[in-house]
Coordinates of C-alpha atoms in Angstrom, one line a residue:
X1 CA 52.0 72.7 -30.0
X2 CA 49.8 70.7 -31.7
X3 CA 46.9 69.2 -32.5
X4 CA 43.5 71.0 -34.4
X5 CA 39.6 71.1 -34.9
X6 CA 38.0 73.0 -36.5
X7 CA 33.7 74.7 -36.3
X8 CA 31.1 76.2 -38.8
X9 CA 31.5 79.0 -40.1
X10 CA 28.9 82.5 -40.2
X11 CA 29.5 85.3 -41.4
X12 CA 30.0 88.8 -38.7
X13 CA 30.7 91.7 -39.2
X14 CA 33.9 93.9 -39.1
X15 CA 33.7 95.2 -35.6
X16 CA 37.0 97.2 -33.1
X17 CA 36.8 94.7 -30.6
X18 CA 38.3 91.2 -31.2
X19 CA 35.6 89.8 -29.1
X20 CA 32.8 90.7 -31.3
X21 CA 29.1 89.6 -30.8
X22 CA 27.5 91.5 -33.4
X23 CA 26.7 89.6 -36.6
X24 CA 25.6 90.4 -39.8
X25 CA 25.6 89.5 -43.6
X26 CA 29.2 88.8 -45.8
X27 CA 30.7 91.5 -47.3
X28 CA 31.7 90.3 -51.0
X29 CA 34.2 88.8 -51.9
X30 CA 35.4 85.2 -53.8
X31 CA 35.4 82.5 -51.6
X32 CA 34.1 84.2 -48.5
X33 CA 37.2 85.7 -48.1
X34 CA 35.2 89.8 -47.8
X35 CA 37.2 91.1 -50.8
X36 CA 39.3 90.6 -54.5
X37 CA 42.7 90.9 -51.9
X38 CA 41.3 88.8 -48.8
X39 CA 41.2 84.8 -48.8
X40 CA 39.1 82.8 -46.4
X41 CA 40.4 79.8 -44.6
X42 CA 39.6 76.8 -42.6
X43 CA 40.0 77.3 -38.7
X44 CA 39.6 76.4 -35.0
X45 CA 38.9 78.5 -32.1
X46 CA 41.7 78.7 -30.0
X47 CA 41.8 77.5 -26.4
X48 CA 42.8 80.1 -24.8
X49 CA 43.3 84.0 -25.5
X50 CA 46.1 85.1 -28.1
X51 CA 48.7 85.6 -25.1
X52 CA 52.4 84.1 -26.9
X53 CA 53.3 82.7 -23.3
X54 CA 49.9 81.1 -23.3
X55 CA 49.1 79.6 -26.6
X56 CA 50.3 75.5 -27.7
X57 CA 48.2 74.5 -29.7
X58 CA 47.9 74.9 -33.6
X59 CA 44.9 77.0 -34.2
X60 CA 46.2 79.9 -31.6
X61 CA 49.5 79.4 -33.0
X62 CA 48.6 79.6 -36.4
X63 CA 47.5 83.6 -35.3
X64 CA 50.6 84.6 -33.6
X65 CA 52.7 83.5 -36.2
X66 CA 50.4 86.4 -38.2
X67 CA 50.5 88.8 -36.2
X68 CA 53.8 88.5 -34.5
X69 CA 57.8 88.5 -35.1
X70 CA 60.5 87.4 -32.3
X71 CA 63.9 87.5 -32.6
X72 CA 64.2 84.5 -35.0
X73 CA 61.8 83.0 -37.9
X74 CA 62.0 79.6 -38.9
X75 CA 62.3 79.6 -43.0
X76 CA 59.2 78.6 -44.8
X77 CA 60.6 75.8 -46.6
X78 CA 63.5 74.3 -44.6
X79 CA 62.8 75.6 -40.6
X80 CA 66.1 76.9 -40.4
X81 CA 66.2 79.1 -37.5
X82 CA 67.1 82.5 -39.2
X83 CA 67.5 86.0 -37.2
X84 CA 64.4 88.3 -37.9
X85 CA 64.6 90.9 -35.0
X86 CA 68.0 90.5 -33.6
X87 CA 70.9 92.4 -35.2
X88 CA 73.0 89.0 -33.8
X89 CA 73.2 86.7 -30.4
X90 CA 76.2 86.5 -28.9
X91 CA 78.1 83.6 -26.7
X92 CA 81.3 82.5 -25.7
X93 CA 80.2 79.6 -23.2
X94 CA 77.0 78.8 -24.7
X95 CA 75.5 79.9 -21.1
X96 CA 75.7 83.6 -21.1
X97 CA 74.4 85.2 -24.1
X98 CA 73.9 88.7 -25.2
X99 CA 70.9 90.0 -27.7
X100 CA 71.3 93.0 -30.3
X101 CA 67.8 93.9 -31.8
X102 CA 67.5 95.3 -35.4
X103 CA 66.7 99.0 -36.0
X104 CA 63.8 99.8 -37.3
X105 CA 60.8 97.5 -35.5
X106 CA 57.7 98.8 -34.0
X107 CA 54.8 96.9 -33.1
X108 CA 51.4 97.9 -35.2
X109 CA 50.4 100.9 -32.9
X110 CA 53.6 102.6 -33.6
X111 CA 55.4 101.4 -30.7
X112 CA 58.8 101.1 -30.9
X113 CA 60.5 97.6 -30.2
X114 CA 62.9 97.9 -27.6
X115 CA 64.6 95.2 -25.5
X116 CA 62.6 95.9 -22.5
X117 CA 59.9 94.5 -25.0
X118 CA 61.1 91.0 -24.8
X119 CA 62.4 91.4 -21.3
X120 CA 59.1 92.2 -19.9
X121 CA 57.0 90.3 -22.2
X122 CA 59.6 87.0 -21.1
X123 CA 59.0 87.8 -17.2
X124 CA 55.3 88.1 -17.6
X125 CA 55.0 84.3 -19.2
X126 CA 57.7 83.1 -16.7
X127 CA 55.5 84.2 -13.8
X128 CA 54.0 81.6 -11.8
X129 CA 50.9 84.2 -10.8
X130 CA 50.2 84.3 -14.7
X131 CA 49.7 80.8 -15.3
X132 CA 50.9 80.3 -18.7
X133 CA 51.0 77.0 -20.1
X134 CA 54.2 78.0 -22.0
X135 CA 56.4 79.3 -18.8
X136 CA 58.3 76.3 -19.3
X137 CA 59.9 77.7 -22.0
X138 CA 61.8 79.6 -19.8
X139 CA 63.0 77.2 -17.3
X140 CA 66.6 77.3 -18.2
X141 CA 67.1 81.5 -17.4
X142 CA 68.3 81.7 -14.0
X143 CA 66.3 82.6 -11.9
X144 CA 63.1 80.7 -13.0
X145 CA 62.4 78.6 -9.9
X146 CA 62.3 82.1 -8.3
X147 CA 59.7 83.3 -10.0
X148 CA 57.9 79.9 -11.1
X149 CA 58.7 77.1 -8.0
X150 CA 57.4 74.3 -8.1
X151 CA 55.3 74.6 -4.7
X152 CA 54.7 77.4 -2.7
X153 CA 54.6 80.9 -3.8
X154 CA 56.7 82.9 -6.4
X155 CA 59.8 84.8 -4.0
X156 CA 60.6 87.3 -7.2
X157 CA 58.7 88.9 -9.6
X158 CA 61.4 89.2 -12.2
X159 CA 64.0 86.5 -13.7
X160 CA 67.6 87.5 -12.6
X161 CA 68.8 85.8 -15.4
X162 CA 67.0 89.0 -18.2
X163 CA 69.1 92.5 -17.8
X164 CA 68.2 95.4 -20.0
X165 CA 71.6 97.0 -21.1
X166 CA 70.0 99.6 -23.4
X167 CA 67.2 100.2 -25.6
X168 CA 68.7 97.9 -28.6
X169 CA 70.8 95.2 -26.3
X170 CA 70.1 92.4 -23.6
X171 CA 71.5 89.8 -21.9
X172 CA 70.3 86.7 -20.6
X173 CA 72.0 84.0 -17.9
X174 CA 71.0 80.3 -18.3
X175 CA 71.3 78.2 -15.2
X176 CA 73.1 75.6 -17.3
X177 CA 74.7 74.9 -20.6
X178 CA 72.4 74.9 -23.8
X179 CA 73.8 75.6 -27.1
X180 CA 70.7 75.5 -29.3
X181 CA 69.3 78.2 -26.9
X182 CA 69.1 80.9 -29.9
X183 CA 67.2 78.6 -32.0
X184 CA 64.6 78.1 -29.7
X185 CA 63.4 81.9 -30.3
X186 CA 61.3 81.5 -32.9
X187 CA 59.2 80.0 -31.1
X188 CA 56.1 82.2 -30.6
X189 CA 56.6 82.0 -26.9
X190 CA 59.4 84.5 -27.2
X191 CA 57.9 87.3 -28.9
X192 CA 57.9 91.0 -27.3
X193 CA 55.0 92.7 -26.2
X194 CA 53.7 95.9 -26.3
X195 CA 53.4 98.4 -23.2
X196 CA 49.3 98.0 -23.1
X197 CA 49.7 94.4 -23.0
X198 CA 50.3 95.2 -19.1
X199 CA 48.7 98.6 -18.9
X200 CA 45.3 97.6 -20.3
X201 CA 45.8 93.9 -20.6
X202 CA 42.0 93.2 -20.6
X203 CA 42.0 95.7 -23.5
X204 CA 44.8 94.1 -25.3
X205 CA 43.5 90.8 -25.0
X206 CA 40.0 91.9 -27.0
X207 CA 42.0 93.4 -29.6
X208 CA 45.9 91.8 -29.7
X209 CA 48.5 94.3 -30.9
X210 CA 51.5 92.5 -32.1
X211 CA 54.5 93.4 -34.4
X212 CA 53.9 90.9 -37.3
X213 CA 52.4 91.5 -41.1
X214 CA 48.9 91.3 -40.0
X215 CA 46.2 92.7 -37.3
X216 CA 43.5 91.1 -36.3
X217 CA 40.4 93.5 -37.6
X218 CA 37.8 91.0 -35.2
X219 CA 36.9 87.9 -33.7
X220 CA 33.6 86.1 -32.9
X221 CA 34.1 82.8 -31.3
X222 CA 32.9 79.9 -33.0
X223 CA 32.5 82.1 -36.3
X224 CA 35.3 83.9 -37.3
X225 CA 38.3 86.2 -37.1
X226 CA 39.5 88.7 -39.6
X227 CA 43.2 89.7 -39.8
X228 CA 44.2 92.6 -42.2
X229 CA 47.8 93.0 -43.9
X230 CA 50.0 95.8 -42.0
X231 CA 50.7 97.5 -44.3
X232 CA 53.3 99.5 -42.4
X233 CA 54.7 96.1 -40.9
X234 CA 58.9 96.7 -41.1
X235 CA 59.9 93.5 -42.2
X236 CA 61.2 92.0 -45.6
X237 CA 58.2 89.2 -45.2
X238 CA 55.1 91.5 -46.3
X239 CA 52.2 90.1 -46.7
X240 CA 51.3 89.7 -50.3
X241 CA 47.4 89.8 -50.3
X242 CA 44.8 91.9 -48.2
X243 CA 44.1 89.8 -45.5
X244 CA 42.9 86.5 -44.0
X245 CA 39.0 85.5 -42.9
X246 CA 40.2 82.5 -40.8
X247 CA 36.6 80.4 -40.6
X248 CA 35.7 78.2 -37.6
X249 CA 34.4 74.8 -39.1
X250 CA 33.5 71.9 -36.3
X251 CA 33.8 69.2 -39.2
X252 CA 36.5 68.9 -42.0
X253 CA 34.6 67.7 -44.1
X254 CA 32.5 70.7 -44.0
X255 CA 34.8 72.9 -44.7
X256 CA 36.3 70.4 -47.7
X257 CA 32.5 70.7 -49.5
X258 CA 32.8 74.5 -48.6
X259 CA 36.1 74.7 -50.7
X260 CA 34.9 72.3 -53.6
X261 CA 31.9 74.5 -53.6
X262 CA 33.7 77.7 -53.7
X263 CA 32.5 79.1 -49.8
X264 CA 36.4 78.9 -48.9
X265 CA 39.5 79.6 -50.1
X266 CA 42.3 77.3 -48.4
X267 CA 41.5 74.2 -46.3
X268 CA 44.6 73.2 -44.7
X269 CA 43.1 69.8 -42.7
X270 CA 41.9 66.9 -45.6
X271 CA 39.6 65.0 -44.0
X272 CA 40.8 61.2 -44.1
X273 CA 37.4 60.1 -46.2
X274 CA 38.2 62.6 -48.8
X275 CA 41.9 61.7 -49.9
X276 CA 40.5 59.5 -52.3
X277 CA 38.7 62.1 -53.8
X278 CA 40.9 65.3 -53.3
X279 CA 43.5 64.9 -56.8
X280 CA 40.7 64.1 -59.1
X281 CA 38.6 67.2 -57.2
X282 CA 41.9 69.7 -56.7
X283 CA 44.4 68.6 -59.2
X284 CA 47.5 70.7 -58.9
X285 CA 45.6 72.5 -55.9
X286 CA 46.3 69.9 -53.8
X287 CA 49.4 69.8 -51.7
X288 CA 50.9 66.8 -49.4
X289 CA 54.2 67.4 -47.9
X290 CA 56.2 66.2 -44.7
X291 CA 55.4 68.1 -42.0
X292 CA 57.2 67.8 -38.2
X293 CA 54.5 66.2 -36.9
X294 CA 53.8 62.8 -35.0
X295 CA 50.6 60.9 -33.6
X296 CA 50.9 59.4 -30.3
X297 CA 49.0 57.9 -27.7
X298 CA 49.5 59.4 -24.6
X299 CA 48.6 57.8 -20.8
X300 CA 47.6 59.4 -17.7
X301 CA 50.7 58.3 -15.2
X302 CA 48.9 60.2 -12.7
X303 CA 46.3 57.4 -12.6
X304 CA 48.1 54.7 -10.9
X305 CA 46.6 51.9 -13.1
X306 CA 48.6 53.5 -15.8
X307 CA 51.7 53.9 -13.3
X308 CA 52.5 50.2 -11.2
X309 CA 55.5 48.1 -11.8
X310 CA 54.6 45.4 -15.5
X311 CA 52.5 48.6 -17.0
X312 CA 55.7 48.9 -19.3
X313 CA 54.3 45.8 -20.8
X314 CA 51.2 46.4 -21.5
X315 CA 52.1 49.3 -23.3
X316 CA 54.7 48.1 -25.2
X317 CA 52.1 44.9 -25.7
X318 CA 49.6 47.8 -26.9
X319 CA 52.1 49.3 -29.6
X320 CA 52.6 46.2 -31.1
X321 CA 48.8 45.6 -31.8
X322 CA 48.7 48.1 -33.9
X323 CA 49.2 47.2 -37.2
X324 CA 50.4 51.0 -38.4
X325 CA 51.2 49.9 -41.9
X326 CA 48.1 48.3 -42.8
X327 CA 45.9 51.4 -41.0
X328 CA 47.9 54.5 -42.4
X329 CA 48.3 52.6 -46.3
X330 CA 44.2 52.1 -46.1
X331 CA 42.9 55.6 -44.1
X332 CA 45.4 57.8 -45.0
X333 CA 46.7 57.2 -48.4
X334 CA 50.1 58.6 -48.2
X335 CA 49.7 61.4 -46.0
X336 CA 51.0 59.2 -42.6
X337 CA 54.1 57.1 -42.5
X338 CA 54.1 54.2 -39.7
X339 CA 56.5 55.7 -36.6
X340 CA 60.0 53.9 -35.8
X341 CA 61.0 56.7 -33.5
X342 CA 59.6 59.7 -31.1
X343 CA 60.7 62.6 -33.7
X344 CA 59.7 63.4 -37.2
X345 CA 61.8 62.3 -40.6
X346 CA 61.8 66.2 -41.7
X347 CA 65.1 66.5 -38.7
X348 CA 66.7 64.4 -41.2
X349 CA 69.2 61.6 -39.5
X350 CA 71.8 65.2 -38.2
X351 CA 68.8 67.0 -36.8
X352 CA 68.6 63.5 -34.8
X353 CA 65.9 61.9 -37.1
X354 CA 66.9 57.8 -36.0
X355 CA 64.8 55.6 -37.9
X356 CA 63.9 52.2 -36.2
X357 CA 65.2 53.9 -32.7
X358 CA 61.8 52.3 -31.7
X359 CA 62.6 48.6 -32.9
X360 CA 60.4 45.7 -32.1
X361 CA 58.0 47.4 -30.2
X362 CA 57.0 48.9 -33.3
X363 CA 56.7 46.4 -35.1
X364 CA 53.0 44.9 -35.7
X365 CA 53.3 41.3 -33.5
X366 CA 49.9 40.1 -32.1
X367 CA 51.1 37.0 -30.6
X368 CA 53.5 38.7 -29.0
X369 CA 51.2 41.8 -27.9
X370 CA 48.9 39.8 -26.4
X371 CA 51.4 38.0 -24.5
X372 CA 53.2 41.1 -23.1
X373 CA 50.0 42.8 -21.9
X374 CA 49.2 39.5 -20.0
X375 CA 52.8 39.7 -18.2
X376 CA 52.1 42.7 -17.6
X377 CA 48.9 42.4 -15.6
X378 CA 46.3 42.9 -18.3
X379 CA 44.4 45.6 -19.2
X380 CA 43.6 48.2 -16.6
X381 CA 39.7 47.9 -16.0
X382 CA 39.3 45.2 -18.4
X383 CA 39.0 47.6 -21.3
X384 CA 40.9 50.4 -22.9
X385 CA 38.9 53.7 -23.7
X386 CA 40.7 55.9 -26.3
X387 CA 40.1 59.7 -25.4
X388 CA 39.9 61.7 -28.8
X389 CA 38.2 64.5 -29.9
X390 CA 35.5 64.4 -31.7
X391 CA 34.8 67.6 -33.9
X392 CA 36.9 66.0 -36.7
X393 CA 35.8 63.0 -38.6
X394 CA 39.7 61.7 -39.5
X395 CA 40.0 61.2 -36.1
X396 CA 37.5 58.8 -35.0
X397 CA 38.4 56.8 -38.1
X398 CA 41.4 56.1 -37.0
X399 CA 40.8 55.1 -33.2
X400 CA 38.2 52.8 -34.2
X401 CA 41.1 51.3 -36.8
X402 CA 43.3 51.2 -33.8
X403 CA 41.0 49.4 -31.4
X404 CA 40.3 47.2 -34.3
X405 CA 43.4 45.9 -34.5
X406 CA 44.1 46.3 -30.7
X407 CA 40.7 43.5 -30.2
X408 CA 42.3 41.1 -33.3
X409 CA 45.3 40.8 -31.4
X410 CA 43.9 40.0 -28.0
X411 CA 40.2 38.0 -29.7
X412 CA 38.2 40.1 -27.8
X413 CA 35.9 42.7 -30.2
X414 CA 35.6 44.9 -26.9
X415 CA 38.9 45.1 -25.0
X416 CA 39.1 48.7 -27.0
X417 CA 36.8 51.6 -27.8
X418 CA 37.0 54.6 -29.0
X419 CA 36.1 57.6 -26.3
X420 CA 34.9 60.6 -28.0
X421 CA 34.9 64.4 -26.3
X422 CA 32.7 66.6 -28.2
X423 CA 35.1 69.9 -28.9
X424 CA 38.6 70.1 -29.2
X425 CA 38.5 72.7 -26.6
X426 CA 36.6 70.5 -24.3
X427 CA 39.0 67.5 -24.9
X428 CA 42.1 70.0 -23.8
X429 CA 40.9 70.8 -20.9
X430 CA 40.3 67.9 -19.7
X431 CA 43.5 66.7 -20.3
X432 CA 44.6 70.2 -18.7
X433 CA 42.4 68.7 -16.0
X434 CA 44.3 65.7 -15.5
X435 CA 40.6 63.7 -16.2
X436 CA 42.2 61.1 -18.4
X437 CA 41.3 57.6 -17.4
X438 CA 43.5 55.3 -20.3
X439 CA 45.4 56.2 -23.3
X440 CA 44.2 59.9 -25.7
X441 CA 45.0 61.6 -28.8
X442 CA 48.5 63.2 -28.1
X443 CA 49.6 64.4 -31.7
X444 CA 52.3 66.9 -31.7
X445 CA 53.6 69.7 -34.0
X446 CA 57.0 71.0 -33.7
X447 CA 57.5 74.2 -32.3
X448 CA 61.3 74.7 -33.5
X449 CA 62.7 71.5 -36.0
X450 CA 65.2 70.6 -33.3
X451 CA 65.1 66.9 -31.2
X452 CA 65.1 68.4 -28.1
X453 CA 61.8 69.8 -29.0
X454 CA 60.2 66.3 -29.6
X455 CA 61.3 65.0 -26.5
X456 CA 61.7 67.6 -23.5
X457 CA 58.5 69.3 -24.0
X458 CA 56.5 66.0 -23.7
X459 CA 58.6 63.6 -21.3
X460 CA 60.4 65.8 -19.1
X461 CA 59.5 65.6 -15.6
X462 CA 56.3 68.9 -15.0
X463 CA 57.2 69.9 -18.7
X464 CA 55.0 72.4 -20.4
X465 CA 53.3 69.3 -22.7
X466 CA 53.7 66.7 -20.4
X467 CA 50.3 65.9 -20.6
X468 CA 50.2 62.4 -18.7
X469 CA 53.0 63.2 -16.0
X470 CA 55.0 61.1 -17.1
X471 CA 58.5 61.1 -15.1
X472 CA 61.7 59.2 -15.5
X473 CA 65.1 60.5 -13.5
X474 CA 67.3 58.8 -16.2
X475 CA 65.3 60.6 -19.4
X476 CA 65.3 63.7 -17.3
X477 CA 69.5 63.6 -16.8
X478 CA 70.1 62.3 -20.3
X479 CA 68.3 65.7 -21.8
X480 CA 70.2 68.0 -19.4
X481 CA 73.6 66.5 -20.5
X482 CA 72.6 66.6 -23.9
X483 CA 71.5 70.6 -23.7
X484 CA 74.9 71.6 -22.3
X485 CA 76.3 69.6 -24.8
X486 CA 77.9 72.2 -27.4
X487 CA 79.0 70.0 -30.0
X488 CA 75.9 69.4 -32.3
X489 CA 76.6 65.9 -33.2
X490 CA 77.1 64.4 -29.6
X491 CA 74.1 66.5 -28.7
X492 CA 72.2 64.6 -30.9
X493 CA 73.4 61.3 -30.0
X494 CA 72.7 62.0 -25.9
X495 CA 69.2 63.3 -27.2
X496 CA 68.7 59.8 -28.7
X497 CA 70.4 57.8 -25.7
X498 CA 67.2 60.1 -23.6
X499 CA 64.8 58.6 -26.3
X500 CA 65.6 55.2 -26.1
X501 CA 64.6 55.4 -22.3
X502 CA 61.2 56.2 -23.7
X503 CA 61.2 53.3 -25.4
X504 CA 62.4 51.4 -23.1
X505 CA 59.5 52.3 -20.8
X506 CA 57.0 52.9 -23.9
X507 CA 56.3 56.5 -22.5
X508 CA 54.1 57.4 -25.5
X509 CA 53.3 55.0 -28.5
X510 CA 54.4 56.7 -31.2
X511 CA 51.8 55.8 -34.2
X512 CA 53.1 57.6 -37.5
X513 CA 54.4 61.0 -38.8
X514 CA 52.1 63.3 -40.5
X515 CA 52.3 65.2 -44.1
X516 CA 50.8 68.7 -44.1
X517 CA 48.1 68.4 -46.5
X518 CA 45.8 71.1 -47.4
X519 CA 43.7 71.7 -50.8
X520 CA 43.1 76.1 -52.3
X521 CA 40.4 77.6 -55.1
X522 CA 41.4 78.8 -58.1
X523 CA 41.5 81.9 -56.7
X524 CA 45.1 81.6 -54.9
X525 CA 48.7 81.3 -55.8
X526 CA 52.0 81.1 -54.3
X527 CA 50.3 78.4 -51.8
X528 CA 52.3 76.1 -49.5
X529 CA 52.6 74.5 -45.7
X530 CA 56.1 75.1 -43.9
X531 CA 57.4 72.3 -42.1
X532 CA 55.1 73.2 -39.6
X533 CA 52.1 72.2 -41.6
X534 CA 50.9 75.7 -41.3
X535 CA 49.5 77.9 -44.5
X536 CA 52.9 80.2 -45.3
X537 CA 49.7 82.8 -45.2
X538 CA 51.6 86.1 -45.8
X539 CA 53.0 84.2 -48.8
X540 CA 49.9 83.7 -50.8
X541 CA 48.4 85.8 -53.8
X542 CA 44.7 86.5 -54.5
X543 CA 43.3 86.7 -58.2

């Protein structure tokens, strides 16, 4: 997942259909929230509708982790995988595993949770006729290149791999090996669906149901949403205010003055030019923590310029123009730490954390950048255009500090420019698209705090987040060994053997890991980010 914006906010009113038109004056409340129990928020409209199998980015993702519950949760404050709607998930060859679900679960239109819920909900995203972006996810149940082949049409509608045994109890069949298979379940992904997700699935998709500790009351695009607490939601994680207003803001810093000027409650994005500012404004209020998430700059190997025999060079040549201390020390004041590998500090060195994996090639060297881009053919086109969005200010401060130390390295004030795409939206698709021309914004947030996550999602060969195509037969085995691998500790190690091929071939360049930073009125309490760098919004008190 990974990556935000956010747009301004108007107030609409609370309509029955999430995709609302009708608008209207507030209704009360501190901080725009519409009520003493309801805070307000910064947000972005998501890309796509609410569908789990069809949602990777951070502003849809932020809503299904309200509104929805799978089988695991990842704790608030450590990511711990931890069993929420299964009972237990049993293995004996880390291949064949068998699912108990919890009594007790319904999803909020009284539905009852069964396992056909999950079963069902897991074919649908599988489906190559459904084209969800996150069917990727189940690639390793047999059966998948049945239903989602790589060419051609799909020969089976349903994964062989998924058998309902009862109501409470299924089993799945992986096609391989892969031990951390339970802990992947938290992801949102995996959560169950109800039965009018595929009776009235244009219904459900104006007005989600889901099984979490808050329903979304309405949505206008480009203003707001509403979500309200459940307050018959079964599980011990209640939601301990009202509800949530999640506000669309285009800018950060808009939505920072909104919160200084009391508009809005919780702003969870700081924007770059205010970090300066933001202890003497918030005090205590303020909160910067690590967070699993990593810059990048990502390249388009579909465009052959990108893709020829030497372009290793002028990659690696690129990484080490960029003086990553000297940027993150003066933009970000100690909310970014300069990269030395493709994964995040918060896996610790167990989770398969490997500080310096990335060596030299990380290291800032303009004599010898400049040197390795002209081995390696020079600059494609003469120039290099960065692709970034452009609805939040942080950004395009620092891809013009990038290209600024990119041209000091080679002497030329115009071998790099920033490329700005208007909406966050706009910039996905085109990626989607496959429209890049030369290196773009490629942050990522974890989606489970394991290694595997960092690395297969975003350099396997056709992997859900591969955004640039990027293919390597040697990265591809290493990642398979290391999944069947059921002794953590060697898993780990295989996982960094698959890693160091990306830095071997400078895949990505990995620019520095992110803190969760986010600033809250008076108003709240009990507020934090979870390793995620999401609001822990069930979590927080109103005053």
């Amino acid at each position: 997942m990974r990556s935000a914006t956010h747009a301004r906010w108007a107030a609409c009113a609370v309509v029955t259909a999430v995709a609302a038109t009708a608008c209207g004056g507030g209704n009360g409340g501190g901080g725009g929230g519409g009520g003493s129990g309801v805070l307000s928020s910064s947000w972005g409209d998501p890309q796509n509708p609410l569908e789990p199998a069809n949602t990777n980015e951070v502003q849809g993702g932020k809503v299904l982790d309200m509104i929805f519950r799978g089988l695991k949760k990842y704790d608030p404050k450590t990511g711990k995988a931890q069993d929420m709607l299964a009972q237990k998930i049993d293995t004996s060859d880390s291949q064949n595993y068998t699912i108990t679900l919890k009594d007790g679960w319904t999803f909020s239109n009284g539905e009852k949770i069964t396992a056909r819920s999950f079963v069902d909900a897991w074919n649908y995203g599988a489906s190559l006729k459904n084209n969800q972006k996150n069917a990727y996810f189940f690639g390793y149940i047999e059966g998948y290149d049945k239903v989602h082949p790589d060419s051609g049409g799909q020969s089976a509608d349903a994964l062989s791999g998924l058998k309902v045994v009862d109501d409470k109890t299924f089993t799945v069949k992986l096609n391989q090996k892969f031990s951390s298979f339970p802990d992947t379940l938290g992801y949102a992904a995996f959560a169950p669906l109800p039965r009018t997700f595929f009776t009235d699935h244009a219904g459900w998709l104006k007005q989600p149901v889901g099984d979490g500790p808050y329903t979304i009351e309405s949505y206008t695009k480009g203003s707001q949403m509403s979500l309200k607490k459940w307050d018959a939601y079964p599980g011990a994680d209640k939601a301990r205010n009202d509800g949530v207003t999640l506000k669309v803001y285009t800018d950060s810093d808009t939505a920072y003055t909104d919160l200084i000027a009391g508009n809005l409650d919780l702003a969870d994005d700081i924007p770059a030019a205010q970090l300066k500012n933001v202890k003497g404004d918030l005090g205590d209020r303020y909160i910067n923590t690590p967070a699993g998430i990593i810059q990048t700059l990502a390249f388009p190997y579909y465009d052959s310029a990108w893709n020829k025999s030497g372009s290793e060079k002028v990659r690696t040549g690129l990484s080490m123009a960029i003086n990553r201390k000297q940027i993150t020390d003066t933009i970000f004041q100690n909310t970014r730490t300069p990269a030395t590998d493709w994964t995040s500090p918060v896996l610790g060195a167990a989770g398969g954390f490997k500080e310096g994996l990335c060596g030299s090639a990380c290291d800032y060297d303009p004599a010898q950048a400049k040197k390795l881009i002209q081995e390696g053919g020079g600059l494609p086109g003469g120039q290099l255009k960065i692709t970034y969005n452009a609805d939040t200010g942080s950004h395009r401060t620092w891809v013009d500090a990038v290209c600024n130390s990119i041209n000091n390295a080679l002497g030329n004030d115009k071998a790099c420019v920033g490329n700005p795409v208007g909406t966050f939206a706009d910039f996905r698709n085109q990626i989607g698209q496959h429209k890049m021309t030369g290196p773009f914004r490629a942050g990522w947030q974890m989606d489970y705090p394991l290694i595997q996550n960092f690395l297969q999602p975003l350099y396997y060969t056709n992997a859900s987040s591969n955004d640039g195509k990027w293919s390597n037969k040697d990265f591809d085995k290493l990642v398979d060994q290391a999944n069947a691998e059921t002794d953590t500790a060697k898993a780990v190690s295989t996982f960094q053997k698959a890693e160091g091929v990306v830095r071997d071939n400078m895949a990505a360049i990995p620019l520095w890991y992110q803190n969760g930073s986010a600033g809250y009125s008076e108003r709240l309490s009990n507020v934090a980010l979870n390793p995620f760098s999401v609001p822990v919004y069930n979590e927080i008190k109103v005053s």
